[in-house]
Structures are given as C-alpha cells and as structure tokens.
C-alpha cells in the first residue's frame, strides 16, 4: 500500500468534517475528505457545505472574525482562553402550550438564528414571513439551508489569509487591505423594524443633519398624512409591492432609511439567496452576499475558489484561474499547453476524458476520442467511420445516407428494420430473410 493510500485509509484526524456523509451523493460518497487545495471532497467532488459537517463553532468563529474591527462588535464576544472573536448569534426558543387529553404539553421550537431585536413578537413575525423551507428551525430543512448559505455566502478564504493556499507575502498584504476596505465601505447587518419606527429614525436623523445622503428626502412630507396614506408610502425596494405598516421590514443602514425590504426580499442581487443572518454588502444601490460582492471586486480562481490577488493569472472558458490551478478536475495535472475538454464547466485532460467521460460508440463499443468526428442521434453516438456507422442489419455504411433509428440501432431501409433480432448483424442471413419475405433478391450493395 503506497503512502497516499495509507493516509487515505487512516484519515486526517484533525481535518474538519473528515468522513462526514454527503447529503447530495448519499452512499455514493465514502465520506468527506478535503482536497489538498480545492475546497471540495476528494471522493465525490461536492463542496463541504453539501456534507453533514458539524460546523457551528467554526462558523461562529468565521463570522466573529468578519465583525472584528467593525461597528458590529456588539454581535461578537472574545473567548478568554484564546481571544478569538466568536459570533453571538441570537437563538430564539419559543414554547407553545399544546392541549392533550389529560394535561397540557409544551411544544418547543428552537430557531438557530433570529434577528437580534428585543421584541420577540417582532422576531417571530419576521420568521413567519420567510419561506417555510428557509426558517432556521433546529433540525429542519431551513437549518440546513442556513448552514449551507453560511459556507457559500461567507467563505472563510475571502477574509482570512491563513485559510488560503500558499499566498505570497505581497498577496497576504493585498488581501488584508481588501478586507479592511470592504469592512469599512460595504459590510452591514440588516435590522428588523416596523416601517413607522424606521420613518421616525430617519426623521430624527434628518433634523440633526439635513445633508445626510442616507436620509429620505420624502420623510418630512409624510408627517402630515394619515396612517392609511402612510401605509401606501412604504414599498419594498426589491419587489416594489406595498409594505403593511404592522408587518416587520428589514432595512440596511448603508442603503439609507428610505429603503425597506420584505424579510423574504432581503436577498443577494446576484444569486437571489436570502442573505444569511441578514449580513449584507452594499454597492452601487444593490445588496450582495459576501461571495458575490467579492466577485464584483476581484477575479476568483475557478480551481481553488479563492480570490486572486496576483497580477499574473489565466483566463479560460470564461473563468479565471491561478496559473498553478488550471488543472484537470479529475487528476490535477497542469493543463497549460495541453488538450482538455470541458465537462460540467470543469476542464478535464484528454486521458481522463477518454477514461471517465467519453461517449461510447454504438458500433465498436469503444470510447470516442474528443478530437475525432462522431455521429450523434438522441443519446447514442458512433464514430463517423465506415467501420462503425453501419446498418445494424446488413452493415451498409450510412455516412451521408438516410437512416432509420430504432432503440439505439440504425437501419438503411424499412426492410432491414423489420427483421427479427437473430438476423441482425449477419448480412448473409439478412439477404436470405429478405428473399423469403418479399420474393425478391436483395441488392448486395444495399443489404
């Protein structure tokens, strides 16, 4: 057994999530095993977010680091033993009495995250306005959705150089400056308020500083209108539909108090996913999740999923790549100057393509080289040669000829297609069958 096999067999005990089952591939995956530079499982090629990895503490550390040195330090706490900032996410537990036959039982619902507001009724209303499958109730589909979005929207390697693969000192410095810049200019956390409360806050701010660009110019004009008229003034910034005055709304401080969102509309403008824990990035009048904000600022390597801070990188197939990461998705060999084939938007070297992905010829049953011509009909393929693309009965070459497809076979004529299975692939028996059933002699060139 070679060293790699031994390591694979033993597993890396310190590797987070090692052996965790894949929620997407099920039994097809042997268990999570992190690729040494890609952010995927070596066994099934799915991301860590697709595996049932216990990541609550790791995710809380990641978000805690994101909020460090920002105005959102009230949402973090530093551990005494190591000083690492931890995200103090608000967990909401609701208890509802449920009548039973003899007594009353208590039904407890735990939300793994809830808006950090003092009014629990408001937080409860907010949750009810989210799609059921996205409500982060412990043990539910919604909790799994939140966990997946934390990994997808806020990758640790977008903010922490130590989570990246072999950055140079200069790249580390550039990344630190980039992170500091987006914390100062774009990062924010949504707040849940009733529309009336938001208006009041905006009005107060307008009285203090009439030149504040984040204050609505229309706030003062609203003061003399009735409550019914006010209700019609509030509309969601995304869907443009009216907001009900009694329903909670989400606002983003960086966007200004004149902009409100329905809870379910507070989404990334690129991926349209609910902004996890209402963490947003504001740019040019749009809300972004962390991933897509960074994508709008820097190229991202399609191989390792990290942002590229080097001046030298390559572009291929509409994607960006570190020079060392433009590799075969199957075997990791470098593809510079080599023939490759794109499979599901991933580059694969020619040997791996022929071995793992190539179409199989219906004629010779061998893999079809990606550089040779082939004939394709529905899901069936043939080498475009006289030896392979033949009538399934009489072996007449069909290149450039009309043919009749029948269940993966092709025929040159109606007569050939009607022959019984035991006659197929035998030209002599084909001619004999034709003579017996038609009383005519078949042209050898045809059949």
Coordinates of C-alpha atoms in Angstrom, one line a residue:
X1 CA 0.0 0.0 0.0
X2 CA 1.5 3.4 -1.0
X3 CA 1.8 6.4 1.3
X4 CA -1.2 8.2 -0.3
X5 CA -3.4 5.1 0.2
X6 CA -2.3 4.8 3.8
X7 CA -3.1 8.4 4.6
X8 CA -6.5 8.0 2.9
X9 CA -7.2 4.8 4.9
X10 CA -6.1 6.4 8.2
X11 CA -7.7 9.7 7.6
X12 CA -6.6 13.1 8.9
X13 CA -8.0 13.2 12.4
X14 CA -7.5 17.0 12.6
X15 CA -9.3 17.6 9.3
X16 CA -12.7 19.3 10.0
X17 CA -15.6 17.1 9.0
X18 CA -13.5 14.1 7.9
X19 CA -15.7 11.2 7.0
X20 CA -19.0 13.2 7.2
X21 CA -21.6 11.8 4.8
X22 CA -22.6 13.7 1.7
X23 CA -26.2 14.9 1.7
X24 CA -26.2 15.1 -2.0
X25 CA -24.5 11.9 -3.1
X26 CA -25.7 9.8 -0.2
X27 CA -24.0 6.3 -0.2
X28 CA -22.0 7.1 -3.4
X29 CA -19.6 9.1 -1.3
X30 CA -17.2 7.3 1.1
X31 CA -17.3 10.4 3.4
X32 CA -15.9 13.9 3.4
X33 CA -12.2 14.1 2.6
X34 CA -10.9 17.6 1.8
X35 CA -8.9 18.0 -1.3
X36 CA -5.4 19.5 -0.6
X37 CA -6.1 22.8 -2.4
X38 CA -9.6 22.7 -3.9
X39 CA -12.5 23.4 -1.5
X40 CA -14.2 20.1 -2.3
X41 CA -14.4 16.5 -1.2
X42 CA -11.8 14.3 -2.9
X43 CA -14.3 11.4 -3.0
X44 CA -17.4 12.9 -4.6
X45 CA -16.2 16.4 -5.7
X46 CA -19.0 18.1 -3.8
X47 CA -18.3 21.1 -1.5
X48 CA -18.0 20.9 2.3
X49 CA -21.4 22.6 2.5
X50 CA -23.0 19.6 0.9
X51 CA -21.8 17.3 3.7
X52 CA -23.2 16.8 7.1
X53 CA -20.3 18.5 8.9
X54 CA -20.7 19.9 12.4
X55 CA -19.5 23.4 11.8
X56 CA -21.4 25.6 14.3
X57 CA -18.3 26.7 16.3
X58 CA -16.2 27.1 13.2
X59 CA -18.9 29.2 11.5
X60 CA -19.3 31.3 14.7
X61 CA -15.6 32.0 14.7
X62 CA -15.7 32.9 11.0
X63 CA -18.5 35.4 11.4
X64 CA -16.9 36.7 14.6
X65 CA -13.7 37.4 12.7
X66 CA -15.8 39.1 10.0
X67 CA -17.3 41.5 12.5
X68 CA -14.0 42.2 14.3
X69 CA -12.8 45.8 14.0
X70 CA -16.3 46.9 12.7
X71 CA -19.2 48.7 14.2
X72 CA -20.8 45.3 14.8
X73 CA -18.6 44.3 17.7
X74 CA -21.7 44.1 19.9
X75 CA -22.5 40.9 18.0
X76 CA -19.3 39.2 19.0
X77 CA -17.5 38.1 22.2
X78 CA -13.9 37.2 22.6
X79 CA -13.0 33.9 24.4
X80 CA -10.9 34.3 27.5
X81 CA -8.6 31.4 26.7
X82 CA -7.5 32.4 23.2
X83 CA -9.0 35.8 22.5
X84 CA -10.7 34.6 19.3
X85 CA -13.8 36.6 18.5
X86 CA -17.0 34.4 18.5
X87 CA -20.3 35.4 16.8
X88 CA -23.0 35.8 19.4
X89 CA -25.9 34.8 17.2
X90 CA -29.3 35.3 18.7
X91 CA -31.0 31.9 19.3
X92 CA -34.8 32.1 19.8
X93 CA -36.7 29.5 21.7
X94 CA -40.5 29.5 21.5
X95 CA -42.7 27.5 23.7
X96 CA -46.3 26.9 22.8
X97 CA -48.8 25.0 25.1
X98 CA -50.5 22.2 23.2
X99 CA -53.7 20.8 24.7
X100 CA -53.6 17.0 25.3
X101 CA -56.2 14.5 26.6
X102 CA -55.3 14.7 30.3
X103 CA -52.9 17.7 30.5
X104 CA -51.2 20.4 28.5
X105 CA -47.8 19.6 26.9
X106 CA -45.3 22.2 25.8
X107 CA -44.2 22.3 22.2
X108 CA -40.7 23.9 21.9
X109 CA -39.4 25.4 18.7
X110 CA -35.8 26.5 18.6
X111 CA -34.5 28.9 15.9
X112 CA -30.8 28.5 15.4
X113 CA -30.7 32.2 14.5
X114 CA -33.2 35.0 14.9
X115 CA -33.0 38.8 14.4
X116 CA -31.3 40.4 17.5
X117 CA -34.3 42.5 18.5
X118 CA -35.7 43.0 22.0
X119 CA -39.3 42.5 20.8
X120 CA -39.7 38.7 20.4
X121 CA -43.1 39.2 18.8
X122 CA -41.4 41.2 16.0
X123 CA -38.7 38.5 15.6
X124 CA -41.5 35.8 15.4
X125 CA -43.3 37.8 12.8
X126 CA -40.1 38.1 10.8
X127 CA -39.6 34.4 10.8
X128 CA -43.2 33.7 9.7
X129 CA -42.7 35.9 6.7
X130 CA -39.8 33.8 5.5
X131 CA -40.5 30.8 3.2
X132 CA -41.0 27.7 5.4
X133 CA -38.1 25.8 4.0
X134 CA -35.8 28.7 4.9
X135 CA -36.8 29.2 8.5
X136 CA -33.8 28.0 10.6
X137 CA -35.6 25.8 13.0
X138 CA -33.2 23.4 14.6
X139 CA -33.1 20.0 12.8
X140 CA -35.1 21.2 9.9
X141 CA -34.5 21.8 6.2
X142 CA -34.3 25.5 7.0
X143 CA -31.5 25.0 9.5
X144 CA -29.6 23.0 6.8
X145 CA -30.2 25.8 4.3
X146 CA -28.8 28.4 6.7
X147 CA -25.7 26.3 7.3
X148 CA -25.1 25.9 3.6
X149 CA -25.5 29.6 2.9
X150 CA -23.1 30.5 5.7
X151 CA -20.5 28.4 3.9
X152 CA -21.4 29.6 0.4
X153 CA -22.0 33.3 1.0
X154 CA -19.3 33.9 3.6
X155 CA -16.3 31.7 2.7
X156 CA -13.5 31.9 5.3
X157 CA -10.9 32.2 2.5
X158 CA -12.5 35.5 1.4
X159 CA -11.4 37.2 4.7
X160 CA -8.7 35.1 6.3
X161 CA -5.3 34.7 4.5
X162 CA -4.5 31.7 6.7
X163 CA -7.4 29.8 5.0
X164 CA -5.9 30.3 1.6
X165 CA -3.4 28.2 -0.3
X166 CA 0.2 29.4 -0.4
X167 CA -0.2 33.2 -0.7
X168 CA 2.9 35.2 -1.1
X169 CA 3.7 38.0 1.5
X170 CA 2.6 40.6 -1.0
X171 CA -0.7 38.7 -1.7
X172 CA -1.4 38.5 2.1
X173 CA -0.8 42.3 2.4
X174 CA -3.2 43.0 -0.5
X175 CA -5.8 40.7 0.9
X176 CA -5.7 42.3 4.3
X177 CA -6.1 45.7 2.7
X178 CA -9.0 44.5 0.7
X179 CA -10.8 43.0 3.7
X180 CA -10.2 46.2 5.7
X181 CA -11.7 48.2 2.8
X182 CA -14.9 46.2 2.5
X183 CA -15.5 46.2 6.2
X184 CA -15.3 50.0 6.1
X185 CA -17.2 50.6 2.9
X186 CA -19.7 47.8 2.3
X187 CA -20.3 45.4 5.2
X188 CA -23.5 45.7 7.1
X189 CA -26.1 43.8 9.1
X190 CA -29.8 44.3 8.4
X191 CA -32.1 45.5 11.1
X192 CA -35.7 44.5 11.7
X193 CA -38.2 47.3 12.5
X194 CA -41.7 48.3 11.9
X195 CA -42.0 50.8 9.0
X196 CA -43.1 53.5 11.3
X197 CA -40.1 53.1 13.5
X198 CA -37.8 53.4 10.6
X199 CA -39.5 56.6 9.5
X200 CA -39.1 58.1 12.9
X201 CA -35.4 57.2 13.0
X202 CA -34.9 58.7 9.6
X203 CA -36.8 61.9 10.6
X204 CA -34.7 62.3 13.7
X205 CA -31.5 61.9 11.7
X206 CA -32.8 64.4 9.1
X207 CA -33.3 67.0 11.8
X208 CA -29.8 66.6 13.1
X209 CA -28.1 66.6 9.6
X210 CA -30.2 67.7 6.7
X211 CA -27.4 66.9 4.3
X212 CA -27.1 63.2 5.2
X213 CA -27.3 61.3 1.9
X214 CA -28.8 58.2 3.6
X215 CA -31.9 60.1 4.8
X216 CA -35.1 60.1 2.7
X217 CA -36.0 63.5 1.3
X218 CA -39.6 62.5 1.4
X219 CA -39.7 61.8 5.2
X220 CA -40.7 65.3 6.2
X221 CA -43.6 65.3 3.7
X222 CA -45.1 62.2 5.3
X223 CA -45.6 63.7 8.7
X224 CA -49.0 65.4 7.9
X225 CA -50.5 62.4 6.2
X226 CA -52.9 59.9 7.8
X227 CA -51.9 56.4 8.8
X228 CA -53.7 54.9 5.8
X229 CA -51.9 57.3 3.5
X230 CA -48.6 56.4 5.2
X231 CA -49.1 52.7 4.7
X232 CA -49.2 53.2 1.0
X233 CA -45.9 55.1 1.0
X234 CA -43.9 52.1 2.2
X235 CA -42.8 49.8 -0.6
X236 CA -40.3 47.1 -0.8
X237 CA -37.1 48.2 -2.5
X238 CA -36.8 44.9 -4.4
X239 CA -40.3 43.8 -5.3
X240 CA -41.9 47.3 -5.3
X241 CA -45.0 46.0 -3.5
X242 CA -46.5 47.9 -0.6
X243 CA -45.4 47.2 2.9
X244 CA -48.1 46.7 5.6
X245 CA -47.5 49.1 8.5
X246 CA -48.0 46.3 11.1
X247 CA -45.5 43.9 9.4
X248 CA -41.8 43.9 10.1
X249 CA -39.5 45.2 7.5
X250 CA -35.7 45.0 7.0
X251 CA -33.6 48.0 6.5
X252 CA -29.9 48.3 5.7
X253 CA -28.2 51.3 7.3
X254 CA -25.7 51.7 4.4
X255 CA -28.6 51.9 1.9
X256 CA -30.4 54.6 3.9
X257 CA -33.5 54.6 5.9
X258 CA -35.7 55.4 2.9
X259 CA -35.2 51.8 1.6
X260 CA -37.1 48.9 3.1
X261 CA -37.4 45.2 2.2
X262 CA -39.8 42.4 3.0
X263 CA -38.0 39.8 5.1
X264 CA -38.1 37.3 2.1
X265 CA -36.9 40.0 -0.3
X266 CA -33.7 40.8 1.6
X267 CA -31.6 38.8 -0.9
X268 CA -28.4 39.0 -2.9
X269 CA -28.8 40.7 -6.2
X270 CA -26.7 38.1 -7.9
X271 CA -27.7 34.7 -6.5
X272 CA -31.1 35.8 -5.2
X273 CA -30.5 33.8 -2.0
X274 CA -31.7 35.0 1.4
X275 CA -28.9 37.0 2.9
X276 CA -27.7 34.7 5.7
X277 CA -28.3 36.2 9.2
X278 CA -29.1 39.5 7.3
X279 CA -25.3 40.0 6.6
X280 CA -25.1 42.1 3.5
X281 CA -22.6 44.1 1.4
X282 CA -23.9 47.3 -0.2
X283 CA -22.5 48.5 -3.5
X284 CA -24.0 50.8 -6.3
X285 CA -27.5 50.6 -5.0
X286 CA -27.5 46.8 -4.6
X287 CA -27.4 44.2 -1.9
X288 CA -24.8 41.5 -2.2
X289 CA -23.9 38.4 -0.2
X290 CA -20.2 38.3 0.7
X291 CA -19.2 35.9 -2.1
X292 CA -20.7 37.9 -4.9
X293 CA -19.6 41.3 -3.5
X294 CA -16.0 40.0 -3.6
X295 CA -16.6 38.6 -7.1
X296 CA -17.6 42.1 -8.2
X297 CA -14.3 43.4 -6.9
X298 CA -11.7 40.7 -7.6
X299 CA -11.3 37.7 -10.0
X300 CA -11.9 34.4 -8.4
X301 CA -10.0 31.2 -9.2
X302 CA -12.3 28.6 -10.6
X303 CA -9.9 25.9 -9.4
X304 CA -9.4 26.7 -5.7
X305 CA -12.4 29.2 -5.2
X306 CA -10.1 31.8 -3.7
X307 CA -9.8 35.4 -4.8
X308 CA -6.9 36.2 -7.0
X309 CA -4.5 38.9 -5.7
X310 CA -1.7 38.1 -8.1
X311 CA -1.2 40.2 -11.3
X312 CA -0.5 37.0 -13.2
X313 CA -3.4 34.6 -13.8
X314 CA -5.0 33.0 -16.7
X315 CA -8.5 33.2 -18.3
X316 CA -10.0 30.2 -20.0
X317 CA -13.6 29.2 -20.8
X318 CA -14.9 32.5 -19.4
X319 CA -13.4 31.8 -16.0
X320 CA -10.3 33.0 -14.1
X321 CA -7.6 30.7 -12.8
X322 CA -4.4 30.9 -10.7
X323 CA -1.6 29.8 -13.2
X324 CA -0.9 26.7 -11.0
X325 CA -4.6 25.8 -10.6
X326 CA -5.6 25.5 -14.2
X327 CA -5.6 21.7 -13.8
X328 CA -7.5 18.6 -14.8
X329 CA -10.5 18.3 -12.5
X330 CA -10.1 14.6 -12.3
X331 CA -6.3 14.0 -11.9
X332 CA -5.0 17.5 -11.1
X333 CA -2.4 17.5 -13.8
X334 CA -1.5 21.0 -15.1
X335 CA -3.3 21.8 -18.4
X336 CA -1.1 24.6 -19.7
X337 CA -0.4 23.8 -23.3
X338 CA -2.3 20.5 -23.1
X339 CA -5.5 19.4 -24.8
X340 CA -8.5 19.5 -22.5
X341 CA -12.3 19.1 -22.6
X342 CA -14.8 21.0 -20.5
X343 CA -17.1 18.7 -18.5
X344 CA -19.8 20.4 -16.5
X345 CA -17.8 23.7 -16.7
X346 CA -14.7 21.9 -15.4
X347 CA -11.5 21.3 -17.5
X348 CA -10.5 17.6 -17.9
X349 CA -7.4 16.4 -19.6
X350 CA -7.7 14.2 -22.7
X351 CA -6.7 10.9 -21.0
X352 CA -9.1 11.4 -18.1
X353 CA -11.9 12.4 -20.5
X354 CA -11.5 9.3 -22.6
X355 CA -11.3 7.1 -19.4
X356 CA -14.1 8.7 -17.4
X357 CA -16.4 10.9 -19.6
X358 CA -16.2 10.0 -23.3
X359 CA -19.2 8.9 -25.2
X360 CA -19.2 5.2 -26.2
X361 CA -19.6 4.2 -29.8
X362 CA -22.6 2.0 -30.5
X363 CA -20.7 0.4 -33.3
X364 CA -17.3 -0.7 -31.8
X365 CA -18.3 -0.1 -28.1
X366 CA -15.0 1.9 -27.5
X367 CA -14.7 5.4 -26.2
X368 CA -14.8 8.2 -28.8
X369 CA -11.8 10.4 -28.8
X370 CA -12.8 14.1 -28.3
X371 CA -10.7 15.1 -31.4
X372 CA -12.4 12.7 -33.9
X373 CA -15.7 13.2 -35.7
X374 CA -18.7 11.4 -34.5
X375 CA -22.4 10.9 -35.3
X376 CA -24.9 11.6 -32.5
X377 CA -28.6 10.9 -32.5
X378 CA -30.5 11.4 -29.3
X379 CA -28.2 9.9 -26.6
X380 CA -26.5 7.5 -29.0
X381 CA -23.1 8.0 -30.5
X382 CA -21.0 6.4 -33.3
X383 CA -17.5 7.0 -34.7
X384 CA -18.1 8.8 -38.1
X385 CA -16.3 6.0 -39.9
X386 CA -17.2 3.3 -42.4
X387 CA -16.4 0.7 -39.8
X388 CA -18.8 2.0 -37.1
X389 CA -21.7 3.9 -38.5
X390 CA -23.4 0.9 -40.2
X391 CA -26.8 -0.5 -40.8
X392 CA -27.4 -2.8 -37.7
X393 CA -28.7 -5.5 -40.1
X394 CA -26.6 -5.5 -43.3
X395 CA -23.6 -3.5 -42.3
X396 CA -24.0 -1.0 -45.1
X397 CA -22.1 2.3 -44.4
X398 CA -24.6 5.1 -43.5
X399 CA -22.3 8.1 -43.6
X400 CA -24.1 10.7 -45.7
X401 CA -27.1 8.4 -46.1
X402 CA -30.6 8.5 -44.7
X403 CA -31.2 6.0 -41.9
X404 CA -33.9 4.8 -39.5
X405 CA -33.1 4.8 -35.8
X406 CA -34.7 2.1 -33.7
X407 CA -33.8 1.8 -30.0
X408 CA -30.1 2.5 -30.3
X409 CA -29.8 0.7 -33.7
X410 CA -29.7 2.3 -37.2
X411 CA -31.1 0.8 -40.4
X412 CA -30.7 1.6 -44.0
X413 CA -34.2 0.6 -45.0
X414 CA -37.6 -0.4 -43.7
X415 CA -36.9 -4.0 -44.7
X416 CA -33.8 -4.1 -42.5
X417 CA -35.6 -2.5 -39.6
X418 CA -38.3 -5.2 -39.7
X419 CA -36.0 -8.2 -39.3
X420 CA -36.1 -10.3 -36.2
X421 CA -33.2 -10.0 -33.6
X422 CA -31.5 -13.2 -34.6
X423 CA -31.0 -11.9 -38.2
X424 CA -29.3 -8.6 -37.2
X425 CA -25.6 -8.2 -37.8
X426 CA -25.5 -11.0 -40.3
X427 CA -25.5 -9.8 -43.9
X428 CA -25.9 -13.2 -45.4
X429 CA -28.9 -14.0 -43.1
X430 CA -30.3 -10.6 -43.9
X431 CA -30.3 -11.2 -47.6
X432 CA -31.9 -14.7 -47.1
X433 CA -34.6 -13.2 -44.8
X434 CA -35.4 -10.5 -47.4
X435 CA -35.8 -13.0 -50.2
X436 CA -38.0 -15.3 -48.2
X437 CA -40.4 -12.5 -47.2
X438 CA -40.5 -10.5 -50.4
X439 CA -39.9 -13.0 -53.1
X440 CA -37.2 -10.7 -54.4
X441 CA -33.4 -10.8 -54.3
X442 CA -31.8 -8.0 -52.2
X443 CA -29.1 -5.9 -53.8
X444 CA -25.9 -6.9 -52.1
X445 CA -24.8 -3.3 -52.1
X446 CA -27.9 -2.4 -50.2
X447 CA -28.2 -5.3 -47.9

